[in-house]
Coordinates of C-alpha atoms and ligand atoms in Angstrom, one line a residue:
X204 CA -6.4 -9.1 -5.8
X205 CA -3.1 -7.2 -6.9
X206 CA -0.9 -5.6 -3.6
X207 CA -0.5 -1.5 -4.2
X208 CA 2.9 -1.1 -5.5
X209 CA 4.4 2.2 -5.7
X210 CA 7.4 1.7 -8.0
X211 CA 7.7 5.4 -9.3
X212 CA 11.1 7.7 -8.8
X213 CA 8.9 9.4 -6.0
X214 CA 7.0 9.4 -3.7
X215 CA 8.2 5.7 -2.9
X216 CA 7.0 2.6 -0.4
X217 CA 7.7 3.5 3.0
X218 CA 8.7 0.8 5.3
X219 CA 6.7 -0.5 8.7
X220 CA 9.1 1.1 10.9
X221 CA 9.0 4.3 9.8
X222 CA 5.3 4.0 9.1
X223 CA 5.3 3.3 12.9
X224 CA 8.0 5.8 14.2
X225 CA 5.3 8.8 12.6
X226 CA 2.6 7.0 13.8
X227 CA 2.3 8.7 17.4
X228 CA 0.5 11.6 19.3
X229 CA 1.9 15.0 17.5
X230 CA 4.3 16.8 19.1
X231 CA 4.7 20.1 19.8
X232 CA 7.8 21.6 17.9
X233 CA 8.9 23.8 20.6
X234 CA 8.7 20.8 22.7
X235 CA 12.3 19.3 24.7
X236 CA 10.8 15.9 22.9
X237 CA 10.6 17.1 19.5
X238 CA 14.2 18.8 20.0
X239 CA 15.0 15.5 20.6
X240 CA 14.4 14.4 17.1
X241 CA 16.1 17.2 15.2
X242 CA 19.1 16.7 17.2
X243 CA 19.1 13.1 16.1
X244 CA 18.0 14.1 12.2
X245 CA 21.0 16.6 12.6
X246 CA 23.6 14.1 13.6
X247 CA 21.9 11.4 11.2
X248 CA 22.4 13.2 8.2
X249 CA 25.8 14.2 9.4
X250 CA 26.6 10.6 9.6
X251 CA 24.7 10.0 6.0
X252 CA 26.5 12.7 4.2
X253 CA 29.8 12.5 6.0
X254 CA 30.2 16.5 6.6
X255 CA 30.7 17.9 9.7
X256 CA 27.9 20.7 9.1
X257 CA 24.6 20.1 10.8
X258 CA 22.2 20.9 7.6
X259 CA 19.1 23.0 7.2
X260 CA 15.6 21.1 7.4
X261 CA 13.2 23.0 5.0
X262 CA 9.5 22.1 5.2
X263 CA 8.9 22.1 1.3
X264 CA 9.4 20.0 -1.6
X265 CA 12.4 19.6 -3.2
X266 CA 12.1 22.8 -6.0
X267 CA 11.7 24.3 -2.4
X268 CA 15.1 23.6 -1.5
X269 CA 16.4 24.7 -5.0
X270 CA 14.8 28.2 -5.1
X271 CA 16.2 28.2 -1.1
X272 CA 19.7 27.6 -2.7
X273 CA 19.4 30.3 -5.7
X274 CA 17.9 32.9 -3.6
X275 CA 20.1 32.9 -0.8
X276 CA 23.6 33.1 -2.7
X277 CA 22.2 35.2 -5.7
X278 CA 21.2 38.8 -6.3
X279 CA 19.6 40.1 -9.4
X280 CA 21.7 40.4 -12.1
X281 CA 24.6 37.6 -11.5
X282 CA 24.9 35.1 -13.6
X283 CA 24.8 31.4 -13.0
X284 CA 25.6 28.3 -15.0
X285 CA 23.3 25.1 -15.5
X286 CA 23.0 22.0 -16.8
X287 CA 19.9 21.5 -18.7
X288 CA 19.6 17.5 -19.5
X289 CA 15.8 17.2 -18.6
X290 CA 13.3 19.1 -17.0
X291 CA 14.5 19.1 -13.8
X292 CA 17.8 20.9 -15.2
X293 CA 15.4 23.0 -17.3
X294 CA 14.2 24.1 -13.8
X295 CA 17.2 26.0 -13.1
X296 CA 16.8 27.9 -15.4
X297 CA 12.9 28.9 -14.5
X298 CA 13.8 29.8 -10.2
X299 CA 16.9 31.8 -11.9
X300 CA 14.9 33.8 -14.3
X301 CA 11.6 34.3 -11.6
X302 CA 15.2 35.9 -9.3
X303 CA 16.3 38.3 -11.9
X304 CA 19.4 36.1 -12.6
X305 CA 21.2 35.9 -16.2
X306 CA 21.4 31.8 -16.5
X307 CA 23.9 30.4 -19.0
X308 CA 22.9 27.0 -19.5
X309 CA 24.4 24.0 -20.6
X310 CA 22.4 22.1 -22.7
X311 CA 22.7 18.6 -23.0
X312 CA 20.4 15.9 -25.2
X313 CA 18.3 13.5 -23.5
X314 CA 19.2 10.5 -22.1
X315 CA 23.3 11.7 -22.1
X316 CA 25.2 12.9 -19.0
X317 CA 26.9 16.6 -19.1
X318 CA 30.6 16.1 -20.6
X319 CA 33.8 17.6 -18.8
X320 CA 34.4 19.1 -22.1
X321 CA 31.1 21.2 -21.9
X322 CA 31.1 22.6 -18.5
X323 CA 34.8 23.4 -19.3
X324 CA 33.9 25.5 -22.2
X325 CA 31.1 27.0 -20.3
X326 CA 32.7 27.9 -17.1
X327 CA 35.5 29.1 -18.9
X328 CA 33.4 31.9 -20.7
X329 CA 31.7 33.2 -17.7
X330 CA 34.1 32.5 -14.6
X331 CA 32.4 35.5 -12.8
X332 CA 29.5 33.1 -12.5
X333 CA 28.0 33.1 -9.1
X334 CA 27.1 29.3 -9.1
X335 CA 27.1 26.6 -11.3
X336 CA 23.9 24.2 -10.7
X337 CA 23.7 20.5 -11.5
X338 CA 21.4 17.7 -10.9
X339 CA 23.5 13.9 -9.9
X340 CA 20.6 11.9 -11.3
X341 CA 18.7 13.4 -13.8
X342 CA 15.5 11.6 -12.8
X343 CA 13.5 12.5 -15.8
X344 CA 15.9 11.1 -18.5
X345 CA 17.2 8.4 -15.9
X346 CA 21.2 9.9 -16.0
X347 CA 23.5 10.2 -13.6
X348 CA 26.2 13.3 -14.5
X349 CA 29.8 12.1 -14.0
X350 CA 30.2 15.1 -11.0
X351 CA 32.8 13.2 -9.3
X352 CA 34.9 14.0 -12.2
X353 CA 33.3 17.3 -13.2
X354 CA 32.8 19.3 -9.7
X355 CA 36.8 19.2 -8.8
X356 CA 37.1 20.8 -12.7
X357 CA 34.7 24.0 -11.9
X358 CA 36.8 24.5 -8.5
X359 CA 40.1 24.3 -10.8
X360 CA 39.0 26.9 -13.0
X361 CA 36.6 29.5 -10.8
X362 CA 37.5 28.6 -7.0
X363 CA 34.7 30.5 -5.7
X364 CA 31.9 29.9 -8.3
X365 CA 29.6 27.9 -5.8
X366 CA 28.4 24.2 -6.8
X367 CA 25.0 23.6 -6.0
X368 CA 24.1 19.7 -6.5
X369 CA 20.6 18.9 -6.6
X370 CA 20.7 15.2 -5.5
X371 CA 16.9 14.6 -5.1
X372 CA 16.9 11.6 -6.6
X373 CA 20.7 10.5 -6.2
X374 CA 21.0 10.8 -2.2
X375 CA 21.5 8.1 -0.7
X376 CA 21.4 5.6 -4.1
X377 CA 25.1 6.3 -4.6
X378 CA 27.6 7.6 -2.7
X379 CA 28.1 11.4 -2.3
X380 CA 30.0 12.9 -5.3
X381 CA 32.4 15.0 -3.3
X382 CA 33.0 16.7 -0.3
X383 CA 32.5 20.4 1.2
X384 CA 35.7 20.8 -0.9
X385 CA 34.0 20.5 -4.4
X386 CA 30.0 20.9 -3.3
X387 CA 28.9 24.0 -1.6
X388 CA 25.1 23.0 -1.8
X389 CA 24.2 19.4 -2.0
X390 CA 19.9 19.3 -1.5
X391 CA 18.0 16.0 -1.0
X392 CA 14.2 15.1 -0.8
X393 CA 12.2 12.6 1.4
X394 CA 10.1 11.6 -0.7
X395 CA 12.8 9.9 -2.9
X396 CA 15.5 7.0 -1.2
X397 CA 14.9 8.2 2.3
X398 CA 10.9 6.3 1.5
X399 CA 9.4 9.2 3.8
X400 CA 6.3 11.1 2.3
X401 CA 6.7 14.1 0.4
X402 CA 7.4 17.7 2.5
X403 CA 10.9 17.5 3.7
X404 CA 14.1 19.0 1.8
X405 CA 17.7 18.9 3.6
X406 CA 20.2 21.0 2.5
X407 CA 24.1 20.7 3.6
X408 CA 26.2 23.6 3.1
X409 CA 29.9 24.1 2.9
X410 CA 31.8 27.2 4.6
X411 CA 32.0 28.9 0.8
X412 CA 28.0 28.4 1.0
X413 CA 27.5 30.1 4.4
X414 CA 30.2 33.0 3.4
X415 CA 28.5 33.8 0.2
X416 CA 24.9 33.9 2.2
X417 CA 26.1 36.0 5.0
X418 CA 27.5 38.3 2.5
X419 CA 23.9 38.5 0.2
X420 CA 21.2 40.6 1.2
X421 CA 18.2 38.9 2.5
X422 CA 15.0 38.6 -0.1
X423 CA 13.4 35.9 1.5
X424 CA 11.8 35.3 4.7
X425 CA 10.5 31.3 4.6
X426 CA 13.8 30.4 3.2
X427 CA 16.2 32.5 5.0
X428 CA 19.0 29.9 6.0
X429 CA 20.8 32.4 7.9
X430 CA 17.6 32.3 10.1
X431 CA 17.3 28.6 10.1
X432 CA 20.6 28.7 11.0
X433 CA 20.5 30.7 14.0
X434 CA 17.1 28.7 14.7
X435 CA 19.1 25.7 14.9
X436 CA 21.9 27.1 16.8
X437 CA 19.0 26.9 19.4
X438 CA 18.0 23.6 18.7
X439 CA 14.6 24.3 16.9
X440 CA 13.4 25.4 13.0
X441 CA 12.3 29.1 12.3
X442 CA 8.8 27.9 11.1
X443 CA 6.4 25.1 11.9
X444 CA 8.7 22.4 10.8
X445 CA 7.7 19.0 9.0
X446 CA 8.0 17.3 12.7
X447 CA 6.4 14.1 11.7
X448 CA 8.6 13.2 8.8
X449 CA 11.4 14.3 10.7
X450 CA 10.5 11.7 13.0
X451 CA 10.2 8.7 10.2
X452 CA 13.4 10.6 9.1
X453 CA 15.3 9.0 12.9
X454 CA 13.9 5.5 12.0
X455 CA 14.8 5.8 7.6
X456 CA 18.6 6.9 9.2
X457 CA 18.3 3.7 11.5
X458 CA 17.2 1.9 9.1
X459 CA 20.3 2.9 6.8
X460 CA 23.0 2.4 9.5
X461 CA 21.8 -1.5 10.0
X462 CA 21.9 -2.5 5.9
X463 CA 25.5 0.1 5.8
X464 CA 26.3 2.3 3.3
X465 CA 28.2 0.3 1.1
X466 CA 25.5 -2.3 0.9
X467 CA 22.5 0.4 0.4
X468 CA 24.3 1.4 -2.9
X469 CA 25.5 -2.3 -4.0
X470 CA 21.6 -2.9 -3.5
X471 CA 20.6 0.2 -6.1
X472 CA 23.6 -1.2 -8.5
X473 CA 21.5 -4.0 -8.7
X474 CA 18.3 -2.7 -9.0
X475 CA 19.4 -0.8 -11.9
X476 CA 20.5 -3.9 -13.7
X477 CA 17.6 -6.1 -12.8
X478 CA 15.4 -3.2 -14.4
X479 CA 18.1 -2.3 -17.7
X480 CA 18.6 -5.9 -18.5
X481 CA 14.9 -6.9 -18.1
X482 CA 13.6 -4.2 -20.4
X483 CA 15.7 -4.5 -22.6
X484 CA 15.2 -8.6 -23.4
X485 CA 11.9 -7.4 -23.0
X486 CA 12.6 -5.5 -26.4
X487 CA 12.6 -2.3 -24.9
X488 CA 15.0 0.7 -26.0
X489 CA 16.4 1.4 -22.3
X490 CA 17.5 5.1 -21.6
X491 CA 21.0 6.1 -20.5
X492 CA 22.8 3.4 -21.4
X493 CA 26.0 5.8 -20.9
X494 CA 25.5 6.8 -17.7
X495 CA 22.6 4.6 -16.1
X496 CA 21.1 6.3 -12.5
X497 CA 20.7 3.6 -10.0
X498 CA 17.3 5.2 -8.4
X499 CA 15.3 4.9 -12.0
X500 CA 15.3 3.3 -15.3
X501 CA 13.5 4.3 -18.5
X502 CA 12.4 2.8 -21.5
X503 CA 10.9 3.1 -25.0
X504 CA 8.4 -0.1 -25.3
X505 CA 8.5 -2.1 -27.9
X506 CA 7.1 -1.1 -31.5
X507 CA 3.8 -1.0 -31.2
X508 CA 3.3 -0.7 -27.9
X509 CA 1.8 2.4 -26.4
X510 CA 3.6 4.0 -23.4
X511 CA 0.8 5.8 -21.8
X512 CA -1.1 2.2 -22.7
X513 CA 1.3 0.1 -21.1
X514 CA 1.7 2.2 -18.1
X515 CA -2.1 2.0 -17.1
X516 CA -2.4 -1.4 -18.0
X517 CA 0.5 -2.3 -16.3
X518 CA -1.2 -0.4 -12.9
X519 CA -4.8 -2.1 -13.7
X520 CA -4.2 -5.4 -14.4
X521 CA -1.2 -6.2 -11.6
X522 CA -1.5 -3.0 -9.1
X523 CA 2.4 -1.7 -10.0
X524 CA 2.4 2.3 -10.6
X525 CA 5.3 3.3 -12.7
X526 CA 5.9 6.8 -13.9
X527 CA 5.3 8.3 -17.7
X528 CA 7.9 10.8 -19.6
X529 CA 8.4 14.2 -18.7
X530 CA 9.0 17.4 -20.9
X531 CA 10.0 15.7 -23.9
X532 CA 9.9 12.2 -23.1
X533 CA 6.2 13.1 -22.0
X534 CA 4.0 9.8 -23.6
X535 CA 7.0 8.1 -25.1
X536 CA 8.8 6.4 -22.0
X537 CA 8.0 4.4 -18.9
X538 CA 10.1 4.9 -16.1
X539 CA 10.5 2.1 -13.1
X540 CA 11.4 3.6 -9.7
X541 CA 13.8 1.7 -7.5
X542 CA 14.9 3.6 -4.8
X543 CA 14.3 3.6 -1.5
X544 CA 12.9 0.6 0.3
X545 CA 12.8 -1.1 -2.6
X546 CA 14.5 -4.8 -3.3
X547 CA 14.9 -7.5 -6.1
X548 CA 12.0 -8.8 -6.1
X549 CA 9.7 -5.4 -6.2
X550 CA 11.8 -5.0 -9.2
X551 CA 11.2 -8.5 -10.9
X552 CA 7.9 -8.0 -10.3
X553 CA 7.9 -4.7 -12.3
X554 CA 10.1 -6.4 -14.9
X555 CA 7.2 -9.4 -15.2
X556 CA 4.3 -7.2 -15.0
X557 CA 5.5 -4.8 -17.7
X558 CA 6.4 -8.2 -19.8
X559 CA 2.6 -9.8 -19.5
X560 CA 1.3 -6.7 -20.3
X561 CA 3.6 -6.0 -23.6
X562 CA 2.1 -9.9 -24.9
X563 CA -1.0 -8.8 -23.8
X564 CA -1.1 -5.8 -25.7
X565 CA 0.6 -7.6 -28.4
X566 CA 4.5 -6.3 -28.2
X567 CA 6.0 -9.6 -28.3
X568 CA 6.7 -12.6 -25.7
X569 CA 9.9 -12.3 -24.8
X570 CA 9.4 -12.7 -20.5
X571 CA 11.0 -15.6 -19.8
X572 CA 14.1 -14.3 -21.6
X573 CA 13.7 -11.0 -19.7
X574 CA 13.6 -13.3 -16.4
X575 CA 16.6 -15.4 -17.3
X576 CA 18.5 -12.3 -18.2
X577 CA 17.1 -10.4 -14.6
X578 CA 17.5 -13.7 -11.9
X579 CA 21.6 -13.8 -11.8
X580 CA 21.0 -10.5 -10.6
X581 CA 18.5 -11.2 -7.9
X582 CA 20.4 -14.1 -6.5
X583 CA 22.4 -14.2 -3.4
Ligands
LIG250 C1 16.2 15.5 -9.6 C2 15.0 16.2 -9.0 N1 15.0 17.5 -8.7 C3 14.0 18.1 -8.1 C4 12.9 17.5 -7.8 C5 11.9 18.2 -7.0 O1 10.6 18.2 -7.4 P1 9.5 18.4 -6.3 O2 9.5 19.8 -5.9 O3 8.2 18.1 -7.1 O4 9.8 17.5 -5.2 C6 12.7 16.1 -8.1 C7 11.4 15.4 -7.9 O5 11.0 14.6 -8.6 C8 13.8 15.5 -8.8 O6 13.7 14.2 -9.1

């Protein structure tokens, strides 16, 4: 018998406690005792991002909360800049279209962060842009974009173009890259580091952001912040909210405040390496070595060796689920997950699964190199 590991860049493991904290009779959302809890996932989050704004609580998943952002600052017609380095900046581009919106996107190859130098050029040729939308981790290529360097450079050259950061996969891996003063929008997931299930999005918003949306006409009912808002303003959500997750979302923010910030993202640092440096002794052509994301790494195996192939093998023969490619990548990458409730060991063990399965399937014996080159990194 093999344990279930879930070692993909979402869903991810959940941990006892906030197994437990969901585990209860349901409450009623109108209820005192459920107000409760979004009082305390308000204030949480407050504490988590650092911004004084309580945020919005969406019941969707996280493409929820980016169609929430487009269509709640946009109108038909006005333009928006994107970064397109995978598919999930590719999806931009689709909620923009689907709006009626004129999207000027950045493209950018595989497997390379966005360049000061490009969104320059770019929001220099259309400053009248309404927003300019950006994933921090590129989870599908495995990149991190340099935004602590690039957001301050959009607000130099177009004050009131709004940034709207899509940090799915990047919230609460590595610290927040800016504050109200360079990110408008900044949208995370549960199903990602806060190891909740899937169904929850939050969404913090800067003054700019709530100007903008009390200034555009309203085209959508289920995502109407300026509803959720006013909802909140009395202590509830406009809609049946996701009340259970936001419950296992009290015990994932107590859960955070006991390992601390700094140490939550030392922990991901880590993570990162034990996965680059164990791929790649394990012959593996590892993705983003530029601009590595600490949530997920990706790989090429080894000539010969069949992504696809190793991915299932690696699931049947020692229980560990990684994710394939996307888009592009689709069939030609593997891609470890570790973020989340996830710690050096559930990472070695990745690393050593995906290096019995590459001898097995004939890809070389290089493991206990791979180990030697991951342990330093696992030691305390
Ligand atoms: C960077 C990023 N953006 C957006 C999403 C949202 O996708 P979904 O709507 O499937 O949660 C994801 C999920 O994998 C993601 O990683």
């Amino acid at each position: 018998m093999y344990k279930e590991r879930l070692l993909t860049p979402g869903p991810t493991m959940i941990p006892q406690r906030v197994l437990q904290a969901m585990e209860r009779p349901m409450l009623h959302h109108r209820s005192d005792v459920f107000k409760k809890e979004l009082a305390r996932g308000c204030e949480g989050i407050r504490w988590l991002f650092g911004w004084n704004s309580d945020p919005i609580f969406l019941a969707c998943s996280g493409t929820g909360g980016m169609e929430a952002a487009l269509v709640n600052t946009c109108q038909p017609g006005d333009e928006i800049i994107t970064v397109n380095g995978g598919s999930f900046g590719a999806r931009w581009r689709q909620i923009g279209e689907r709006l009626g919106l004129v999207v000027h996107e950045i493209m950018v190859d595989w497997g390379s962060p966005v360049t000061v130098e490009q969104t320059r050029a770019m929001v220099e040729a259309h400053p009248k842009a309404k927003a300019f939308c950006v994933q921090h981790s590129e989870t599908s290529t495995t990149v991190l974009h340099p935004l602590e360097s690039l957001l301050p450079e959009v607000r130099k050259i177009a004050p009131e173009m709004l940034t709207i950061v899509d940090a799915i996969s990047a919230c609460a891996t590595t610290p927040m890259p800016g504050t109200p003063s360079t990110i408008d929008i900044y949208i995370a997931g549960s199903q990602k580091a806060f190891s909740l299930p899937p169904g929850l999005t939050i969404l913090a918003l800067s003054e700019q952001a709530w100007s903008i949306i009390e200034s555009t006409p309203r085209r959508t009912l289920y995502f109407d912040l300026l509803l959720e808002r006013k909802s909140l303003s009395a202590g509830e959500t406009s809609w049946t909210p996701a009340s259970t997750i936001i419950c296992g979302l009290n015990a994932a923010i107590e859960l955070f405040r006991e390992e601390g910030l700094e140490a939550i993202y030392a922990r991901h640092r880590r993570l990162s390496r034990i996965a680059r440096e164990g791929a790649s002794a394990l012959g593996c052509q590892v993705l983003a070595t530029d601009a590595p994301c600490p949530s997920v790494t990706g790989f090429i195996p080894p000539t010969g060796v069949d992504a696809d192939t190793l991915r299932s093998e690696v699931r049947k023969r020692y229980g560990i689920r990684l994710a394939g490619g996307q888009g592009k990548f689709n069939g030609a990458i593997v891609r470890v997950g570790h973020m989340g409730f996830v710690d050096p060991f559930d990472t070695l063990n990745a690393i050593t699964a995906i290096g019995l399965t590459i001898r097995a399937l004939g890809g070389g014996d290089e493991l206990s190199k791979a180990l030697i080159a991951c342990l330093p990194n696992v030691e305390v």
